[in-house]
Every structure is written in structure tokens, then in C-alpha cells.
mmCIF file of N, CA, C and O in Angstrom:
data_model
loop_
_atom_site.group_PDB
_atom_site.id
_atom_site.type_symbol
_atom_site.label_atom_id
_atom_site.label_comp_id
_atom_site.label_asym_id
_atom_site.label_seq_id
_atom_site.Cartn_x
_atom_site.Cartn_y
_atom_site.Cartn_z
ATOM 1 N N MET Y 8 45.147 151.199 95.523
ATOM 2 C CA MET Y 8 44.022 150.109 95.031
ATOM 3 C C MET Y 8 43.851 149.746 96.498
ATOM 4 O O MET Y 8 44.552 149.323 97.401
ATOM 5 N N SER Y 9 42.492 149.385 96.523
ATOM 6 C CA SER Y 9 41.977 148.797 97.906
ATOM 7 C C SER Y 9 42.054 147.087 97.754
ATOM 8 O O SER Y 9 41.844 146.563 97.007
ATOM 9 N N THR Y 10 42.118 146.690 98.711
ATOM 10 C CA THR Y 10 42.005 145.125 98.916
ATOM 11 C C THR Y 10 41.116 144.736 100.021
ATOM 12 O O THR Y 10 40.515 145.639 100.645
ATOM 13 N N VAL Y 11 40.503 143.759 99.816
ATOM 14 C CA VAL Y 11 39.199 143.218 100.724
ATOM 15 C C VAL Y 11 40.076 142.489 102.124
ATOM 16 O O VAL Y 11 40.750 141.803 101.932
ATOM 17 N N THR Y 12 39.743 143.112 103.056
ATOM 18 C CA THR Y 12 40.055 142.679 104.351
ATOM 19 C C THR Y 12 39.450 141.665 104.774
ATOM 20 O O THR Y 12 38.425 141.315 104.703
ATOM 21 N N PRO Y 13 40.331 140.386 105.295
ATOM 22 C CA PRO Y 13 39.846 139.166 105.519
ATOM 23 C C PRO Y 13 38.637 139.204 106.760
ATOM 24 O O PRO Y 13 38.752 140.328 107.602
ATOM 25 N N LEU Y 14 37.792 138.606 106.760
ATOM 26 C CA LEU Y 14 36.649 138.451 107.636
ATOM 27 C C LEU Y 14 37.209 137.911 109.146
ATOM 28 O O LEU Y 14 37.739 137.058 109.229
ATOM 29 N N PRO Y 15 36.996 138.960 110.444
ATOM 30 C CA PRO Y 15 37.378 138.377 111.458
ATOM 31 C C PRO Y 15 36.626 137.509 112.096
ATOM 32 O O PRO Y 15 35.385 137.719 111.646
ATOM 33 N N ALA Y 16 36.993 136.878 112.999
ATOM 34 C CA ALA Y 16 35.924 136.129 113.740
ATOM 35 C C ALA Y 16 34.990 137.099 114.518
ATOM 36 O O ALA Y 16 35.197 137.924 115.046
ATOM 37 N N ASN Y 17 33.853 136.284 114.698
ATOM 38 C CA ASN Y 17 32.420 136.724 115.292
ATOM 39 C C ASN Y 17 32.071 138.157 114.625
ATOM 40 O O ASN Y 17 31.466 139.120 115.386
ATOM 41 N N HIS Y 18 32.317 138.136 113.235
ATOM 42 C CA HIS Y 18 31.994 139.374 112.619
ATOM 43 C C HIS Y 18 30.604 138.820 111.441
ATOM 44 O O HIS Y 18 30.924 138.024 110.946
ATOM 45 N N ASP Y 19 29.527 139.596 111.262
ATOM 46 C CA ASP Y 19 28.580 139.218 110.353
ATOM 47 C C ASP Y 19 29.286 139.278 108.875
ATOM 48 O O ASP Y 19 30.162 140.508 108.624
ATOM 49 N N PRO Y 20 29.499 138.185 108.203
ATOM 50 C CA PRO Y 20 29.891 138.511 106.608
ATOM 51 C C PRO Y 20 29.452 139.606 105.774
ATOM 52 O O PRO Y 20 29.863 139.974 105.137
ATOM 53 N N TYR Y 21 27.857 139.541 105.849
ATOM 54 C CA TYR Y 21 27.285 140.537 104.955
ATOM 55 C C TYR Y 21 27.738 142.117 105.444
ATOM 56 O O TYR Y 21 27.960 142.691 104.497
ATOM 57 N N LEU Y 22 27.831 142.329 106.925
ATOM 58 C CA LEU Y 22 27.992 143.558 107.089
ATOM 59 C C LEU Y 22 29.545 143.888 106.931
ATOM 60 O O LEU Y 22 29.957 145.085 106.222
ATOM 61 N N TRP Y 23 30.267 142.895 106.993
ATOM 62 C CA TRP Y 23 31.806 143.000 106.669
ATOM 63 C C TRP Y 23 32.054 143.409 105.235
ATOM 64 O O TRP Y 23 32.816 144.172 104.792
ATOM 65 N N GLU Y 24 31.112 142.819 104.168
ATOM 66 C CA GLU Y 24 31.369 143.125 102.905
ATOM 67 C C GLU Y 24 30.944 144.516 102.461
ATOM 68 O O GLU Y 24 31.448 145.268 101.808
ATOM 69 N N ILE Y 25 29.849 144.865 103.264
ATOM 70 C CA ILE Y 25 29.284 146.268 102.874
ATOM 71 C C ILE Y 25 30.304 147.167 103.581
ATOM 72 O O ILE Y 25 30.827 148.186 102.584
ATOM 73 N N ALA Y 26 30.936 147.114 104.784
ATOM 74 C CA ALA Y 26 31.938 147.863 105.183
ATOM 75 C C ALA Y 26 33.245 147.880 104.311
ATOM 76 O O ALA Y 26 33.884 148.884 103.900
ATOM 77 N N ASN Y 27 33.476 146.773 103.656
ATOM 78 C CA ASN Y 27 34.714 146.772 102.687
ATOM 79 C C ASN Y 27 34.415 147.865 101.447
ATOM 80 O O ASN Y 27 35.392 148.587 100.915
ATOM 81 N N LYS Y 28 32.896 147.402 100.843
ATOM 82 C CA LYS Y 28 32.758 148.207 99.694
ATOM 83 C C LYS Y 28 32.696 149.801 99.904
ATOM 84 O O LYS Y 28 33.195 150.566 99.010
ATOM 85 N N ARG Y 29 32.341 150.149 101.266
ATOM 86 C CA ARG Y 29 32.340 151.461 101.482
ATOM 87 C C ARG Y 29 33.758 151.946 101.817
ATOM 88 O O ARG Y 29 34.008 153.400 101.294
ATOM 89 N N VAL Y 30 34.692 151.202 102.394
ATOM 90 C CA VAL Y 30 35.924 151.836 102.356
ATOM 91 C C VAL Y 30 36.776 152.108 101.023
ATOM 92 O O VAL Y 30 37.229 152.621 100.636
ATOM 93 N N ALA Y 31 36.353 151.276 100.178
ATOM 94 C CA ALA Y 31 36.851 151.080 98.805
ATOM 95 C C ALA Y 31 36.357 152.227 98.120
ATOM 96 O O ALA Y 31 36.789 153.090 97.342
ATOM 97 N N PHE Y 32 35.090 152.394 98.310
ATOM 98 C CA PHE Y 32 34.412 153.819 97.525
ATOM 99 C C PHE Y 32 35.006 154.977 98.152
ATOM 100 O O PHE Y 32 35.520 156.103 97.474
ATOM 101 N N LYS Y 33 35.365 155.095 99.199
ATOM 102 C CA LYS Y 33 36.131 156.278 100.123
ATOM 103 C C LYS Y 33 37.251 156.690 99.593
ATOM 104 O O LYS Y 33 37.887 157.494 99.361
ATOM 105 N N GLN Y 34 38.109 155.594 99.368
ATOM 106 C CA GLN Y 34 39.438 155.542 98.656
ATOM 107 C C GLN Y 34 39.228 155.956 97.384
ATOM 108 O O GLN Y 34 40.339 156.774 97.012
ATOM 109 N N HIS Y 35 38.348 155.417 96.690
ATOM 110 C CA HIS Y 35 38.096 155.896 95.208
ATOM 111 C C HIS Y 35 37.599 157.219 95.403
ATOM 112 O O HIS Y 35 38.589 158.296 94.309
ATOM 113 N N LEU Y 36 37.099 157.783 96.133
ATOM 114 C CA LEU Y 36 36.696 159.302 96.106
ATOM 115 C C LEU Y 36 38.018 160.324 96.514
ATOM 116 O O LEU Y 36 38.168 161.025 95.796
ATOM 117 N N TRP Y 37 38.937 159.812 97.523
ATOM 118 C CA TRP Y 37 40.135 160.547 97.869
ATOM 119 C C TRP Y 37 40.959 160.317 96.785
ATOM 120 O O TRP Y 37 41.710 161.516 96.375
ATOM 121 N N GLY Y 38 41.022 159.315 95.837
ATOM 122 C CA GLY Y 38 41.963 159.489 94.823
ATOM 123 C C GLY Y 38 41.612 160.336 93.601
ATOM 124 O O GLY Y 38 42.216 161.089 93.031
ATOM 125 N N TYR Y 39 40.202 160.476 93.658
ATOM 126 C CA TYR Y 39 39.294 161.353 92.691
ATOM 127 C C TYR Y 39 39.889 162.835 92.644
ATOM 128 O O TYR Y 39 40.445 163.747 92.202
ATOM 129 N N LEU Y 40 39.416 162.948 94.267
ATOM 130 C CA LEU Y 40 39.754 164.606 94.616
ATOM 131 C C LEU Y 40 41.303 164.869 94.736
ATOM 132 O O LEU Y 40 41.646 165.940 94.245
ATOM 133 N N LEU Y 41 41.984 164.211 94.778
ATOM 134 C CA LEU Y 41 43.572 164.378 94.705
ATOM 135 C C LEU Y 41 44.089 164.546 93.326
ATOM 136 O O LEU Y 41 44.809 165.512 93.066
ATOM 137 N N VAL Y 42 43.823 163.422 92.650
ATOM 138 C CA VAL Y 42 44.405 163.659 91.046
ATOM 139 C C VAL Y 42 43.876 164.826 90.413
ATOM 140 O O VAL Y 42 44.393 165.643 89.687
ATOM 141 N N ASN Y 43 42.535 164.964 90.760
ATOM 142 C CA ASN Y 43 41.727 165.941 89.896
ATOM 143 C C ASN Y 43 42.113 167.514 90.482
ATOM 144 O O ASN Y 43 42.349 168.508 89.800
ATOM 145 N N GLY Y 44 42.409 167.300 91.816
ATOM 146 C CA GLY Y 44 42.758 168.683 92.242
ATOM 147 C C GLY Y 44 44.076 169.164 91.751
ATOM 148 O O GLY Y 44 44.679 170.155 91.263
ATOM 149 N N LEU Y 45 44.996 168.127 91.626
ATOM 150 C CA LEU Y 45 46.579 168.446 90.916
ATOM 151 C C LEU Y 45 46.290 168.953 89.415
ATOM 152 O O LEU Y 45 47.092 169.609 89.149
ATOM 153 N N ALA Y 46 45.242 168.085 88.729
ATOM 154 C CA ALA Y 46 45.109 168.616 87.347
ATOM 155 C C ALA Y 46 44.753 170.098 87.172
ATOM 156 O O ALA Y 46 45.443 170.609 86.404
ATOM 157 N N TRP Y 47 43.678 170.162 88.331
ATOM 158 C CA TRP Y 47 43.227 171.677 88.121
ATOM 159 C C TRP Y 47 44.602 172.854 88.523
ATOM 160 O O TRP Y 47 44.720 173.765 88.252
ATOM 161 N N LEU Y 48 45.302 172.258 89.594
ATOM 162 C CA LEU Y 48 46.253 173.099 90.168
ATOM 163 C C LEU Y 48 47.473 173.358 89.016
ATOM 164 O O LEU Y 48 47.899 174.392 88.349
ATOM 165 N N THR Y 49 47.771 172.435 88.116
ATOM 166 C CA THR Y 49 48.754 172.387 86.951
ATOM 167 C C THR Y 49 47.943 173.126 85.977
ATOM 168 O O THR Y 49 48.791 174.044 85.236
ATOM 169 N N TYR Y 50 46.719 173.035 85.779
ATOM 170 C CA TYR Y 50 46.127 173.615 84.584
ATOM 171 C C TYR Y 50 46.138 175.362 85.329
ATOM 172 O O TYR Y 50 46.534 176.190 84.106
ATOM 173 N N LEU Y 51 46.004 175.657 86.118
ATOM 174 C CA LEU Y 51 45.978 176.919 86.723
ATOM 175 C C LEU Y 51 47.447 177.661 86.619
ATOM 176 O O LEU Y 51 47.947 178.835 86.085
ATOM 177 N N VAL Y 52 48.372 176.732 87.031
ATOM 178 C CA VAL Y 52 49.925 177.232 86.868
ATOM 179 C C VAL Y 52 50.369 177.543 85.495
ATOM 180 O O VAL Y 52 50.905 178.539 85.236
ATOM 181 N N LEU Y 53 49.760 176.686 84.683
ATOM 182 C CA LEU Y 53 50.265 176.524 83.309
ATOM 183 C C LEU Y 53 49.323 178.080 82.573
ATOM 184 O O LEU Y 53 49.951 178.796 81.780
ATOM 185 N N LEU Y 54 48.203 178.239 83.013
ATOM 186 C CA LEU Y 54 47.374 179.166 82.492
ATOM 187 C C LEU Y 54 48.006 180.604 82.921
ATOM 188 O O LEU Y 54 48.201 181.595 82.028
ATOM 189 N N VAL Y 55 48.440 180.675 83.987
ATOM 190 C CA VAL Y 55 49.020 182.081 84.397
ATOM 191 C C VAL Y 55 50.433 182.085 83.780
ATOM 192 O O VAL Y 55 50.899 183.415 83.574
ATOM 193 N N ALA Y 56 51.248 181.094 83.584
ATOM 194 C CA ALA Y 56 52.614 180.940 82.870
ATOM 195 C C ALA Y 56 52.589 181.531 81.380
ATOM 196 O O ALA Y 56 53.620 181.661 81.133
ATOM 197 N N SER Y 57 51.510 180.948 81.212
ATOM 198 C CA SER Y 57 51.366 180.853 79.372
ATOM 199 C C SER Y 57 50.548 182.342 79.136
ATOM 200 O O SER Y 57 49.452 182.587 79.536
ATOM 201 N N SER Y 58 50.729 182.798 77.736
ATOM 202 C CA SER Y 58 50.114 183.881 77.350
ATOM 203 C C SER Y 58 49.433 183.091 75.876
ATOM 204 O O SER Y 58 48.662 184.167 75.300
ATOM 205 N N ARG Y 59 49.431 182.061 75.628
ATOM 206 C CA ARG Y 59 49.093 181.544 74.628
ATOM 207 C C ARG Y 59 47.479 181.196 74.778
ATOM 208 O O ARG Y 59 46.887 180.780 75.858
ATOM 209 N N PRO Y 60 46.655 181.725 73.819
ATOM 210 C CA PRO Y 60 45.112 181.367 73.776
ATOM 211 C C PRO Y 60 44.710 180.118 74.118
ATOM 212 O O PRO Y 60 43.672 179.917 74.656
ATOM 213 N N GLY Y 61 45.390 179.143 73.412
ATOM 214 C CA GLY Y 61 44.828 177.934 73.593
ATOM 215 C C GLY Y 61 44.718 177.264 75.048
ATOM 216 O O GLY Y 61 44.526 176.156 75.142
ATOM 217 N N MET Y 62 45.887 177.631 75.852
ATOM 218 C CA MET Y 62 45.944 177.165 77.399
ATOM 219 C C MET Y 62 44.587 177.718 77.982
ATOM 220 O O MET Y 62 44.490 177.314 79.066
ATOM 221 N N ARG Y 63 43.683 178.131 77.638
ATOM 222 C CA ARG Y 63 42.525 178.732 78.516
ATOM 223 C C ARG Y 63 41.399 177.903 78.319
ATOM 224 O O ARG Y 63 40.761 177.959 79.237
ATOM 225 N N PHE Y 64 41.836 176.714 77.311
ATOM 226 C CA PHE Y 64 40.374 175.775 77.720
ATOM 227 C C PHE Y 64 40.841 175.056 78.906
ATOM 228 O O PHE Y 64 41.773 174.541 78.903
ATOM 229 N N PRO Y 65 39.496 174.737 79.609
ATOM 230 C CA PRO Y 65 39.778 174.109 80.839
ATOM 231 C C PRO Y 65 39.565 172.457 80.658
ATOM 232 O O PRO Y 65 38.983 171.729 80.685
ATOM 233 N N TRP Y 66 41.088 171.765 80.019
ATOM 234 C CA TRP Y 66 41.373 170.498 79.835
ATOM 235 C C TRP Y 66 40.999 169.540 81.037
ATOM 236 O O TRP Y 66 40.648 168.391 80.616
ATOM 237 N N PRO Y 67 41.306 169.946 82.416
ATOM 238 C CA PRO Y 67 40.906 168.953 83.355
ATOM 239 C C PRO Y 67 39.531 168.616 83.679
ATOM 240 O O PRO Y 67 39.057 167.668 84.180
ATOM 241 N N LEU Y 68 38.648 169.478 83.026
ATOM 242 C CA LEU Y 68 37.102 169.182 82.706
ATOM 243 C C LEU Y 68 36.874 167.635 82.396
ATOM 244 O O LEU Y 68 35.836 167.106 82.866
ATOM 245 N N PHE Y 69 37.651 167.309 81.168
ATOM 246 C CA PHE Y 69 37.393 165.820 80.648
ATOM 247 C C PHE Y 69 37.745 164.903 81.685
ATOM 248 O O PHE Y 69 36.902 163.891 81.727
ATOM 249 N N MET Y 70 38.484 164.901 82.572
ATOM 250 C CA MET Y 70 38.845 163.936 83.754
ATOM 251 C C MET Y 70 38.069 164.251 84.626
ATOM 252 O O MET Y 70 37.586 162.936 85.079
ATOM 253 N N ASN Y 71 37.401 165.399 85.039
ATOM 254 C CA ASN Y 71 36.431 165.440 85.853
ATOM 255 C C ASN Y 71 35.046 164.784 85.792
ATOM 256 O O ASN Y 71 34.507 163.974 86.347
ATOM 257 N N LEU Y 72 34.501 164.762 84.256
ATOM 258 C CA LEU Y 72 33.376 164.382 84.052
ATOM 259 C C LEU Y 72 33.442 163.013 83.577
ATOM 260 O O LEU Y 72 32.836 161.883 84.142
ATOM 261 N N GLY Y 73 34.641 162.448 82.940
ATOM 262 C CA GLY Y 73 34.997 161.163 82.869
ATOM 263 C C GLY Y 73 35.004 160.226 84.154
ATOM 264 O O GLY Y 73 34.235 159.266 84.465
ATOM 265 N N TRP Y 74 35.765 160.586 84.786
ATOM 266 C CA TRP Y 74 36.111 159.883 86.096
ATOM 267 C C TRP Y 74 34.923 159.888 87.057
ATOM 268 O O TRP Y 74 34.497 159.240 88.018
ATOM 269 N N GLY Y 75 34.134 161.140 86.915
ATOM 270 C CA GLY Y 75 33.196 161.367 87.677
ATOM 271 C C GLY Y 75 31.995 160.669 87.532
ATOM 272 O O GLY Y 75 31.204 160.187 88.302
ATOM 273 N N PHE Y 76 31.757 160.252 86.310
ATOM 274 C CA PHE Y 76 30.826 159.152 85.976
ATOM 275 C C PHE Y 76 30.864 157.692 86.591
ATOM 276 O O PHE Y 76 30.035 157.134 87.335
ATOM 277 N N GLY Y 77 32.390 157.396 86.534
ATOM 278 C CA GLY Y 77 32.728 156.456 87.144
ATOM 279 C C GLY Y 77 32.516 156.142 89.005
ATOM 280 O O GLY Y 77 32.043 155.409 89.139
ATOM 281 N N LEU Y 78 32.728 157.530 89.245
ATOM 282 C CA LEU Y 78 32.591 157.708 90.785
ATOM 283 C C LEU Y 78 31.273 157.497 91.203
ATOM 284 O O LEU Y 78 30.789 156.790 92.193
ATOM 285 N N LEU Y 79 30.561 158.199 90.527
ATOM 286 C CA LEU Y 79 28.819 158.242 90.668
ATOM 287 C C LEU Y 79 28.507 156.768 90.648
ATOM 288 O O LEU Y 79 27.702 156.358 91.597
ATOM 289 N N SER Y 80 28.840 156.158 89.578
ATOM 290 C CA SER Y 80 28.402 154.607 89.500
ATOM 291 C C SER Y 80 28.695 154.112 90.725
ATOM 292 O O SER Y 80 28.046 152.840 91.161
ATOM 293 N N HIS Y 81 29.835 154.167 91.142
ATOM 294 C CA HIS Y 81 30.732 153.242 92.353
ATOM 295 C C HIS Y 81 29.817 153.718 93.611
ATOM 296 O O HIS Y 81 29.373 152.599 94.346
ATOM 297 N N TYR Y 82 29.592 155.049 93.582
ATOM 298 C CA TYR Y 82 28.919 155.223 94.780
ATOM 299 C C TYR Y 82 27.545 154.549 94.946
ATOM 300 O O TYR Y 82 26.672 154.286 95.671
ATOM 301 N N LEU Y 83 26.480 154.591 93.712
ATOM 302 C CA LEU Y 83 25.339 153.980 93.568
ATOM 303 C C LEU Y 83 25.555 152.516 93.704
ATOM 304 O O LEU Y 83 24.480 152.053 94.506
ATOM 305 N N SER Y 84 26.562 151.758 93.442
ATOM 306 C CA SER Y 84 26.469 150.519 93.789
ATOM 307 C C SER Y 84 26.831 150.179 95.256
ATOM 308 O O SER Y 84 26.358 148.886 95.435
ATOM 309 N N VAL Y 85 27.322 151.133 95.984
ATOM 310 C CA VAL Y 85 27.599 150.897 97.276
ATOM 311 C C VAL Y 85 26.790 151.172 98.197
ATOM 312 O O VAL Y 85 26.368 150.667 99.340
ATOM 313 N N TYR Y 86 26.241 152.572 98.024
ATOM 314 C CA TYR Y 86 25.123 153.306 98.743
ATOM 315 C C TYR Y 86 23.739 153.372 98.527
ATOM 316 O O TYR Y 86 22.945 154.041 98.836
ATOM 317 N N ARG Y 87 23.463 152.298 97.441
ATOM 318 C CA ARG Y 87 21.960 152.403 96.933
ATOM 319 C C ARG Y 87 20.664 151.986 97.764
ATOM 320 O O ARG Y 87 21.297 151.047 98.860
ATOM 321 N N ILE Y 88 19.898 152.806 98.037
ATOM 322 C CA ILE Y 88 18.783 152.526 99.236
ATOM 323 C C ILE Y 88 18.110 151.487 98.923
ATOM 324 O O ILE Y 88 17.845 150.816 100.040
ATOM 325 N N ASN Y 89 17.810 151.186 97.663
ATOM 326 C CA ASN Y 89 16.948 149.749 97.673
ATOM 327 C C ASN Y 89 17.526 148.686 97.057
ATOM 328 O O ASN Y 89 17.886 148.630 96.027
ATOM 329 N N THR Y 90 17.967 147.634 97.835
ATOM 330 C CA THR Y 90 18.724 146.514 97.484
ATOM 331 C C THR Y 90 17.628 145.389 96.803
ATOM 332 O O THR Y 90 18.043 144.393 96.474
ATOM 333 N N ALA Y 91 16.232 145.654 96.869
ATOM 334 C CA ALA Y 91 15.453 144.732 96.312
ATOM 335 C C ALA Y 91 15.465 144.571 94.799
ATOM 336 O O ALA Y 91 15.284 143.612 94.179
ATOM 337 N N ASN Y 92 16.071 145.620 94.100
ATOM 338 C CA ASN Y 92 16.333 145.569 92.834
ATOM 339 C C ASN Y 92 17.983 145.023 92.391
ATOM 340 O O ASN Y 92 18.082 144.961 91.320
ATOM 341 N N ASP Y 93 18.507 144.662 93.406
ATOM 342 C CA ASP Y 93 19.919 144.096 93.314
ATOM 343 C C ASP Y 93 19.816 142.817 92.543
ATOM 344 O O ASP Y 93 19.105 141.788 93.262
ATOM 345 N N PRO Y 94 20.718 142.421 91.308
ATOM 346 C CA PRO Y 94 20.285 141.020 90.903
ATOM 347 C C PRO Y 94 21.008 140.055 91.802
ATOM 348 O O PRO Y 94 20.460 138.781 91.498
ATOM 349 N N VAL Y 95 22.044 140.617 92.193
ATOM 350 C CA VAL Y 95 22.746 139.378 93.184
ATOM 351 C C VAL Y 95 21.665 139.203 94.227
ATOM 352 O O VAL Y 95 21.830 137.957 94.873
ATOM 353 N N GLU Y 96 21.141 140.039 95.041
ATOM 354 C CA GLU Y 96 20.198 139.944 96.083
ATOM 355 C C GLU Y 96 18.819 139.060 95.490
ATOM 356 O O GLU Y 96 18.676 138.107 96.113
ATOM 357 N N ARG Y 97 18.636 139.148 94.476
ATOM 358 C CA ARG Y 97 17.505 138.117 93.597
ATOM 359 C C ARG Y 97 17.865 137.101 93.636
ATOM 360 O O ARG Y 97 17.106 136.153 93.783
ATOM 361 N N GLU Y 98 18.995 136.975 93.067
ATOM 362 C CA GLU Y 98 19.598 135.584 92.804
ATOM 363 C C GLU Y 98 19.913 134.735 94.229
ATOM 364 O O GLU Y 98 19.592 133.432 94.387
ATOM 365 N N TYR Y 99 20.257 135.434 95.029
ATOM 366 C CA TYR Y 99 20.559 134.699 96.558
ATOM 367 C C TYR Y 99 19.214 134.411 96.934
ATOM 368 O O TYR Y 99 19.053 133.224 97.646
ATOM 369 N N ARG Y 100 17.998 135.152 96.806
ATOM 370 C CA ARG Y 100 16.905 134.810 97.265
ATOM 371 C C ARG Y 100 16.358 133.558 96.770
ATOM 372 O O ARG Y 100 15.519 132.600 97.134
ATOM 373 N N LYS Y 101 16.204 133.708 95.298
ATOM 374 C CA LYS Y 101 16.138 132.220 94.643
ATOM 375 C C LYS Y 101 16.722 130.974 95.147
ATOM 376 O O LYS Y 101 16.135 129.948 95.136
ATOM 377 N N LEU Y 102 17.999 131.107 95.434
ATOM 378 C CA LEU Y 102 18.755 130.269 95.949
ATOM 379 C C LEU Y 102 18.649 129.455 97.399
ATOM 380 O O LEU Y 102 18.123 128.425 97.660
ATOM 381 N N VAL Y 103 18.082 130.518 98.177
ATOM 382 C CA VAL Y 103 17.486 130.158 99.446
ATOM 383 C C VAL Y 103 16.312 129.730 99.400
ATOM 384 O O VAL Y 103 16.125 128.735 100.179
ATOM 385 N N ARG Y 104 15.196 130.128 98.770
ATOM 386 C CA ARG Y 104 13.994 129.303 98.308
ATOM 387 C C ARG Y 104 14.112 128.072 98.104
ATOM 388 O O ARG Y 104 13.290 127.257 98.264
ATOM 389 N N LYS Y 105 15.410 127.717 97.371
ATOM 390 C CA LYS Y 105 15.302 126.048 96.549
ATOM 391 C C LYS Y 105 15.478 125.000 97.746
ATOM 392 O O LYS Y 105 15.818 125.371 98.723
#
């Protein structure tokens, strides 16, 4: 699990927050790859070891799809190109104008 690293002196808080979010996404990606890789490896080992026809269904696919949607959502929240539509950014701009 990732934790937010405290802001060092002489660092831009906005850029530091972006850097923390990107590191958290990369940790999430590595976790996804590791766990899903192990699930597929387990599936393949069980497939080779079993002669039962029910073992042929690719059950790790459910994990890949479910977690993949979460990972895609995380990616879009961290690396989105257009921040003008970000609700937090809009609220921040409203507060600055007051």
C-alpha cells in the first residue's frame, strides 16, 4: 500500500502531489501485474495437472477484467491530459477568484 511522502522544503506542493499520485499508480500497476501473473501461472499449472474439462475455463480472466477497470480508472485520474474538466481544479479556481 502506498503512502504519501511528506513535502520536502523547497519543493512545489502541486508537483509533489502529482509525483505522489504517479508513484501510487505505478505501485498499483506492479501489484496488478504480479498478482494477475501468478493467477495465470496457477491456472496453467492446474490446467496441465488436471484432466477435468471444467478446468479449461480461464477463471483468471475475471480478475483481469475487474481489476483492469479499476487500474484504468486510476490511470485516467493520474495521467489525464485535460485538467480543465477536473472538478477539484474548478473548485480551486472558484476559490481563487473570491
